[in-house]
Coordinates of C-alpha atoms and ligand atoms in Angstrom, one line a residue:
X569 CA 168.0 138.7 97.9
X570 CA 168.8 135.1 97.7
X571 CA 172.2 134.1 96.8
X572 CA 172.0 130.2 96.7
X573 CA 168.6 129.8 95.0
X574 CA 169.9 128.0 92.0
X575 CA 172.0 125.6 93.9
X576 CA 170.5 122.2 95.2
X577 CA 173.2 120.9 97.7
X578 CA 173.9 117.1 97.2
X579 CA 171.8 115.1 99.7
X580 CA 173.3 113.8 102.9
X581 CA 173.8 110.0 103.0
X582 CA 174.9 109.7 106.6
X583 CA 173.7 113.1 108.3
X584 CA 170.2 112.6 109.3
X585 CA 169.6 115.6 111.6
X586 CA 166.6 113.7 113.3
X587 CA 168.0 110.5 113.5
X588 CA 168.3 109.1 116.8
X589 CA 171.7 107.7 117.8
X590 CA 172.3 106.5 121.4
X591 CA 169.2 108.2 122.7
X592 CA 170.0 111.8 121.1
X593 CA 169.3 113.1 117.5
X594 CA 172.5 113.5 115.4
X595 CA 171.9 117.3 115.3
X596 CA 172.0 117.2 119.2
X597 CA 175.2 115.2 119.4
X598 CA 177.1 117.0 116.8
X599 CA 176.0 120.8 117.0
X600 CA 177.7 121.3 113.6
X601 CA 178.7 124.9 112.9
X602 CA 179.5 127.0 110.1
X603 CA 182.4 129.9 110.3
X604 CA 181.9 133.2 108.6
X605 CA 185.7 133.7 108.1
X606 CA 186.6 131.0 105.7
X607 CA 183.3 130.6 103.9
X608 CA 182.1 134.3 103.5
X609 CA 185.3 136.4 104.0
X610 CA 188.3 134.5 102.5
X611 CA 188.8 135.5 99.0
X612 CA 191.0 132.7 97.9
X613 CA 194.4 134.5 98.4
X614 CA 197.5 132.9 99.5
X615 CA 201.1 133.9 100.2
X616 CA 201.8 134.0 96.4
X617 CA 198.4 134.8 94.7
X618 CA 195.7 137.3 94.6
X619 CA 191.9 136.9 95.4
X620 CA 190.4 134.3 92.8
X621 CA 186.9 133.9 94.0
X622 CA 183.9 136.0 92.9
X623 CA 181.3 136.0 95.4
X624 CA 177.9 137.6 94.8
X625 CA 177.7 139.3 98.3
X626 CA 179.4 142.6 98.4
X627 CA 178.4 144.6 101.5
X628 CA 178.6 143.4 105.0
X629 CA 174.8 143.0 105.1
X630 CA 174.6 140.8 102.2
X631 CA 177.5 138.9 103.5
X632 CA 175.6 138.3 106.8
X633 CA 172.2 137.4 104.8
X634 CA 174.3 135.0 102.4
X635 CA 175.8 133.4 105.5
X636 CA 172.5 132.5 107.2
X637 CA 170.9 131.6 104.0
X638 CA 173.7 129.0 103.4
X639 CA 173.5 127.5 106.9
X640 CA 169.8 127.0 106.6
X641 CA 170.2 125.3 103.3
X642 CA 172.7 122.8 104.8
X643 CA 170.0 122.3 107.6
X644 CA 172.4 123.3 110.2
X645 CA 171.8 125.1 113.4
X646 CA 175.0 127.0 114.5
X647 CA 177.5 129.4 113.2
X648 CA 180.7 131.1 114.5
X649 CA 182.3 134.7 113.8
X650 CA 185.1 137.0 114.5
X651 CA 184.3 140.7 114.9
X652 CA 185.9 141.6 111.7
X653 CA 184.2 138.8 109.7
X654 CA 180.8 140.2 110.2
X655 CA 181.4 144.0 110.6
X656 CA 184.2 144.4 108.1
X657 CA 186.3 146.7 110.0
X658 CA 183.5 148.7 111.5
X659 CA 181.8 148.6 115.0
X660 CA 180.1 145.2 115.7
X661 CA 177.1 147.0 117.3
X662 CA 175.9 147.9 113.7
X663 CA 175.7 144.4 112.5
X664 CA 174.4 142.6 115.6
X665 CA 170.8 143.7 115.1
X666 CA 170.9 142.0 111.5
X667 CA 172.4 139.0 112.9
X668 CA 169.9 138.6 115.6
X669 CA 167.1 139.1 113.0
X670 CA 168.6 136.2 110.7
X671 CA 169.1 134.0 113.7
X672 CA 165.4 134.5 114.8
X673 CA 164.1 134.1 111.2
X674 CA 165.9 130.9 110.5
X675 CA 166.4 129.5 114.0
X676 CA 169.9 129.4 114.1
X677 CA 172.2 129.8 117.1
X678 CA 175.5 131.3 118.0
X679 CA 178.1 128.5 118.8
X680 CA 180.7 131.1 119.5
X681 CA 182.0 134.5 118.8
X682 CA 185.7 135.8 118.8
X683 CA 187.7 138.8 118.3
X684 CA 190.5 138.8 115.7
X685 CA 193.5 140.1 117.5
X686 CA 196.1 139.0 114.8
X687 CA 195.2 141.0 111.7
X688 CA 195.5 144.7 112.7
X689 CA 198.8 146.1 112.6
X690 CA 198.8 147.0 116.3
X691 CA 198.9 143.6 117.0
X692 CA 202.1 143.0 115.2
X693 CA 203.9 142.1 118.5
X694 CA 201.1 140.3 120.2
X695 CA 197.9 141.5 121.8
X696 CA 197.9 140.7 125.5
X697 CA 201.6 139.6 125.4
X698 CA 202.5 142.9 123.5
X699 CA 205.2 144.9 125.1
X700 CA 203.2 148.0 125.0
X701 CA 200.4 148.1 127.7
X702 CA 198.3 150.4 125.3
X703 CA 198.1 147.6 122.9
X704 CA 197.2 145.1 125.7
X705 CA 194.4 147.7 126.7
X706 CA 193.3 147.8 122.8
X707 CA 193.0 144.1 123.0
X708 CA 190.8 144.5 126.1
X709 CA 188.6 146.7 124.6
X710 CA 188.2 144.7 121.4
X711 CA 187.4 141.5 123.2
X712 CA 185.0 143.4 125.7
X713 CA 182.9 144.6 122.5
X714 CA 183.0 141.3 121.1
X715 CA 182.1 139.4 124.2
X716 CA 179.3 141.9 124.8
X717 CA 177.9 141.0 121.4
X718 CA 178.3 137.3 121.8
X719 CA 176.3 137.7 125.0
X720 CA 173.6 139.5 123.4
X721 CA 173.5 136.8 120.7
X722 CA 173.0 134.2 123.5
X723 CA 176.4 132.6 122.3
X724 CA 177.0 129.2 123.8
X725 CA 180.7 129.9 124.0
X726 CA 183.5 132.6 123.6
X727 CA 186.8 131.7 121.9
X728 CA 190.3 132.9 122.4
X729 CA 192.9 131.9 119.7
X730 CA 196.3 133.6 120.5
X731 CA 197.6 133.9 117.2
X732 CA 200.1 136.4 117.9
X733 CA 200.7 135.5 121.7
X734 CA 204.1 134.1 121.1
X735 CA 207.5 135.3 119.9
X736 CA 209.7 135.5 116.9
X737 CA 213.1 135.5 118.8
X738 CA 214.2 135.2 122.4
X739 CA 216.8 138.0 121.8
X740 CA 213.8 140.7 121.9
X741 CA 211.5 138.9 124.3
X742 CA 210.9 138.9 128.1
X743 CA 209.1 135.5 128.0
X744 CA 208.1 135.7 131.8
X745 CA 206.7 139.1 131.5
X746 CA 204.7 138.1 128.3
X747 CA 203.4 135.0 130.1
X748 CA 202.2 137.1 133.1
X749 CA 200.3 139.6 131.0
X750 CA 198.5 136.7 129.4
X751 CA 197.6 135.5 132.8
X752 CA 196.4 138.9 133.7
X753 CA 194.3 139.2 130.5
X754 CA 192.5 135.8 131.0
X755 CA 191.8 136.7 134.7
X756 CA 190.3 140.0 133.8
X757 CA 188.3 138.5 131.1
X758 CA 187.0 135.8 133.5
X759 CA 185.9 138.3 135.9
X760 CA 184.2 140.4 133.3
X761 CA 182.3 137.5 132.0
X762 CA 180.9 136.9 135.5
X763 CA 180.0 140.4 136.1
X764 CA 177.8 140.6 133.0
X765 CA 176.4 137.1 133.8
X766 CA 177.6 135.5 130.5
X767 CA 176.6 131.9 131.0
X768 CA 178.6 130.4 128.1
X769 CA 181.9 128.8 128.3
X770 CA 185.3 130.6 127.8
X771 CA 187.4 128.6 125.3
X772 CA 191.2 128.7 124.5
X773 CA 192.1 127.3 121.1
X774 CA 195.8 125.8 121.1
X775 CA 198.0 126.2 118.2
X776 CA 201.6 125.6 118.4
X777 CA 202.8 128.2 115.6
X778 CA 201.8 130.2 112.7
X779 CA 201.6 133.2 112.5
X780 CA 204.4 133.2 115.3
X781 CA 207.3 131.0 115.5
X782 CA 206.2 129.8 118.9
X783 CA 202.8 130.4 120.4
X784 CA 202.3 130.3 124.1
X785 CA 199.0 128.2 123.8
X786 CA 201.3 125.4 122.2
X787 CA 198.7 122.5 122.9
X788 CA 196.2 121.3 125.5
X789 CA 198.9 120.2 128.2
X790 CA 200.7 123.5 127.8
X791 CA 197.3 125.3 127.9
X792 CA 196.3 123.4 131.1
X793 CA 199.6 124.1 133.0
X794 CA 199.4 127.7 132.1
X795 CA 195.7 127.9 133.3
X796 CA 196.7 126.0 136.6
X797 CA 199.6 128.4 137.3
X798 CA 197.1 131.2 137.1
X799 CA 194.4 129.5 139.1
X800 CA 192.2 129.6 136.0
X801 CA 191.5 126.0 135.3
X802 CA 188.0 126.0 136.2
X803 CA 187.4 129.3 134.2
X804 CA 188.4 128.1 130.8
X805 CA 188.1 125.0 128.6
X806 CA 189.7 124.1 125.3
X807 CA 188.6 124.5 121.5
X808 CA 190.8 121.8 119.9
X809 CA 191.3 122.1 116.1
X810 CA 192.5 119.1 114.3
X811 CA 195.0 120.7 112.0
X812 CA 196.3 122.6 115.1
X813 CA 196.8 119.2 116.9
X814 CA 198.6 117.7 114.1
X815 CA 201.1 120.6 113.7
X816 CA 201.9 120.4 117.4
X817 CA 202.9 116.7 116.7
X818 CA 199.9 115.3 118.1
X819 CA 196.5 113.9 116.8
X820 CA 193.0 115.0 117.1
X821 CA 192.0 112.1 119.5
X822 CA 195.1 112.7 121.6
X823 CA 194.2 116.4 122.2
X824 CA 190.7 115.6 122.8
X825 CA 191.9 112.5 125.4
X826 CA 194.2 114.9 127.1
X827 CA 191.4 117.4 127.6
X828 CA 189.0 115.1 128.8
X829 CA 191.5 113.7 131.3
X830 CA 191.8 117.0 132.7
X831 CA 188.1 118.3 132.7
X832 CA 189.1 120.8 130.0
X833 CA 187.3 119.5 126.9
X834 CA 185.0 122.1 125.4
X835 CA 184.6 122.2 121.5
X836 CA 186.2 121.3 118.2
X837 CA 187.4 123.0 115.4
X838 CA 186.8 120.4 112.6
X839 CA 189.2 120.4 109.7
X840 CA 192.5 118.4 108.8
X841 CA 195.7 119.3 107.5
X842 CA 197.9 117.7 104.7
X843 CA 200.6 115.2 106.1
X844 CA 203.1 116.7 103.6
X845 CA 202.6 120.4 104.7
X846 CA 203.7 122.0 107.7
X847 CA 201.2 124.7 107.9
X848 CA 197.6 125.2 108.8
X849 CA 195.8 124.2 105.4
X850 CA 192.4 124.0 107.1
X851 CA 190.8 121.4 104.7
X852 CA 187.5 120.0 105.2
X853 CA 187.6 116.8 107.2
X854 CA 187.5 113.6 105.1
X855 CA 189.4 111.4 107.5
X856 CA 186.7 109.1 109.0
X857 CA 189.0 107.3 111.0
X858 CA 190.2 110.2 112.9
X859 CA 186.7 111.5 113.6
X860 CA 185.6 107.9 114.6
X861 CA 188.3 107.7 117.4
X862 CA 187.5 111.4 118.3
X863 CA 183.7 110.9 118.7
X864 CA 184.2 107.5 120.5
X865 CA 186.2 109.6 123.2
X866 CA 183.7 112.3 123.3
X867 CA 180.6 110.1 123.4
X868 CA 182.2 108.0 126.2
X869 CA 182.6 111.2 128.2
X870 CA 179.1 112.1 127.9
X871 CA 179.1 114.3 124.7
X872 CA 179.5 118.0 124.2
X873 CA 178.3 120.3 127.0
X874 CA 178.3 123.8 125.4
X875 CA 180.5 123.1 122.6
X876 CA 180.1 121.3 119.0
X877 CA 182.0 120.8 115.8
X878 CA 182.8 124.1 114.1
X879 CA 183.7 123.5 110.5
X880 CA 186.9 125.7 110.6
X881 CA 187.7 124.8 107.1
X882 CA 188.2 126.3 103.7
X883 CA 187.7 124.9 100.3
X884 CA 190.9 124.8 98.1
X885 CA 191.9 127.8 96.0
X886 CA 190.9 126.0 92.8
X887 CA 187.4 125.3 94.0
X888 CA 186.1 128.4 92.5
X889 CA 182.3 127.8 92.5
X890 CA 179.6 128.4 95.0
X891 CA 178.9 124.8 94.6
X892 CA 182.1 124.0 95.9
X893 CA 181.2 125.7 99.2
X894 CA 178.3 123.1 99.5
X895 CA 180.6 120.2 98.7
X896 CA 183.2 121.2 101.1
X897 CA 180.6 121.4 103.9
X898 CA 178.9 118.3 102.9
X899 CA 182.1 116.4 102.8
X900 CA 182.9 117.7 106.5
X901 CA 179.4 117.0 107.7
X902 CA 179.3 113.6 106.2
X903 CA 182.7 112.6 107.6
X904 CA 181.7 113.7 110.9
X905 CA 178.3 112.1 110.8
X906 CA 179.6 108.7 109.5
X907 CA 182.1 108.8 112.3
X908 CA 179.4 109.3 114.9
X909 CA 177.6 106.2 113.5
X910 CA 180.9 104.3 113.9
X911 CA 181.5 105.5 117.3
X912 CA 178.1 104.7 118.4
X913 CA 178.4 101.2 117.0
X914 CA 181.8 100.7 118.8
X915 CA 179.9 101.9 122.1
X916 CA 177.1 99.7 121.6
X917 CA 179.1 96.6 121.1
X918 CA 181.2 97.4 124.1
X919 CA 183.9 95.3 122.5
X920 CA 186.5 98.1 123.0
X921 CA 185.5 99.2 126.4
X922 CA 185.9 95.5 127.4
X923 CA 189.4 95.2 126.0
X924 CA 190.3 98.4 127.8
X925 CA 188.7 97.2 131.0
X926 CA 190.4 93.9 131.0
X927 CA 193.8 95.7 130.1
X928 CA 193.5 97.7 133.4
X929 CA 191.7 95.1 135.7
X930 CA 194.8 94.6 137.9
X931 CA 194.1 98.0 139.3
X932 CA 190.7 96.7 140.4
X933 CA 192.4 94.1 142.8
X934 CA 193.1 94.9 146.3
X935 CA 196.9 95.2 145.6
X936 CA 196.1 97.8 142.7
X937 CA 193.6 99.7 145.0
X938 CA 196.1 100.0 147.8
X939 CA 198.8 101.5 145.7
X940 CA 196.4 104.1 144.2
X941 CA 194.9 105.1 147.5
X942 CA 198.3 105.7 148.9
X943 CA 198.1 102.9 151.4
X944 CA 201.3 101.4 150.3
X945 CA 204.6 103.5 150.5
X946 CA 207.4 103.0 148.1
X947 CA 209.3 100.8 150.4
X948 CA 206.3 98.7 151.2
X949 CA 205.6 98.2 147.3
X950 CA 209.3 97.2 146.8
X951 CA 209.5 94.8 149.8
X952 CA 206.2 93.3 148.3
X953 CA 207.9 92.5 144.9
X954 CA 211.1 90.9 146.9
X955 CA 209.0 88.9 149.2
X956 CA 206.7 87.4 146.7
X957 CA 209.2 87.2 143.9
X958 CA 206.9 89.2 141.7
X959 CA 207.7 88.6 138.0
X960 CA 204.9 89.9 135.8
X961 CA 204.5 88.6 132.2
X962 CA 204.1 91.0 129.3
X963 CA 200.7 90.6 127.6
X964 CA 199.6 91.6 123.9
X965 CA 198.3 95.1 123.7
X966 CA 196.4 93.7 120.5
X967 CA 196.7 96.8 118.6
X968 CA 196.5 95.2 114.9
X969 CA 193.4 93.3 116.1
X970 CA 191.7 96.5 117.2
X971 CA 192.6 98.3 114.2
X972 CA 191.2 95.6 111.9
X973 CA 188.1 95.7 114.0
X974 CA 187.8 99.5 113.7
X975 CA 188.6 99.3 109.9
X976 CA 185.7 96.9 109.5
X977 CA 183.5 99.2 111.3
X978 CA 184.6 102.2 109.3
X979 CA 184.1 100.3 106.0
X980 CA 180.6 99.1 106.7
X981 CA 178.3 101.2 104.8
X982 CA 174.9 101.3 102.8
X983 CA 175.1 101.7 98.9
X984 CA 176.8 104.9 98.2
X985 CA 174.6 107.1 96.1
X986 CA 176.2 108.7 93.3
X987 CA 176.2 112.5 93.4
Ligands
LIG437 C1 193.4 130.0 113.2 C2 192.0 129.6 113.7 C3 191.0 130.7 113.7 C4 190.5 130.3 115.4 C5 189.5 131.5 115.7 O1 194.3 128.9 112.8 O2 191.8 128.3 113.6 O3 190.1 130.6 112.9 O4 189.6 129.3 115.2 O5 190.1 132.7 115.6
LIG438 CO1 190.2 127.5 114.5

């Protein structure tokens, strides 16, 4: 059964999977992935309204087949899933065979799998951070089953998003106890990963709040501190989501830069929020500027290792038609593809790198090197300033010039084809 045979998705203008950019194909650079939950499970409900989408797939088998057909039709190579997305609430092992068959048939790979530890009522007060050790144990069991399936499907990563690992009120919460439980959980999981020989990367996906008032994996900096405390900073990397970054008061490039600076960068959940709304709207990426700046950082860092761009995004509730699923994904893919071209252009000209190099060139002098290598003490530095009457002159950061330059690069395009 084909679900999308009557739909011809609009052609890509920027995304040419086999086009070489800085020595790699666009497909290799971006590792674009479709997620099962928003695209094939979400029925268009919201806090105030019922299901509005009428999808032609009814059983879990049909949903899985529809998913793979859709990904192939978009010429993409990766997907992501939660256990409950594909197995409904049943055992995951019942559908792993079908997923493997579809992957083989359509040459599609698993970017990552994850367990949904937020939906079931048992996780009301958290999963690993629950006051009840039997809930902790149930979460261990669920994650083990999902990691086993991810391993069997040769997943490139395994993701943990702590949707209920947080608190609603201090008054009933022992925070130190909960944080130690989370540390234990993550240590146990890392040990198990090595035991079964899973070669993928374990990723933590930070998010500041929603559904809980405060989540313990608030942002990348917070996750890094937590991992370090538990001696796990070499075991985990981060899956950074654009809309989570903005909810935490940062931007996607900020979170990516922070992760890169701490050797923690893993993967991206590509979407964006609405600047007027304080919740996770999970819209398809349309802001080329944000993604250009993000890709610039990623490319300078050598590109993705095991990660990629997972389109963790959903169409708006009024986008009722199957065609809208295609427009949503094509919008996201084209945004990221154009951003890749822009970022590659920025790197090829070397102009920005040169500006940054010059800005920090003082640190390449003997004086700068002596400070950084620890050869000068606090007092020696102070004496140096006094003796040599040091009086540094402020210099321009050239922000407007750089933003103008970036705008010109972002705007440069071939003729835009009408859809
Ligand atoms: C929730 C979210 C999740 C994770 C996987 O905000 O982004 O879909 O990506 O559980
Ligand atoms: Co996500």
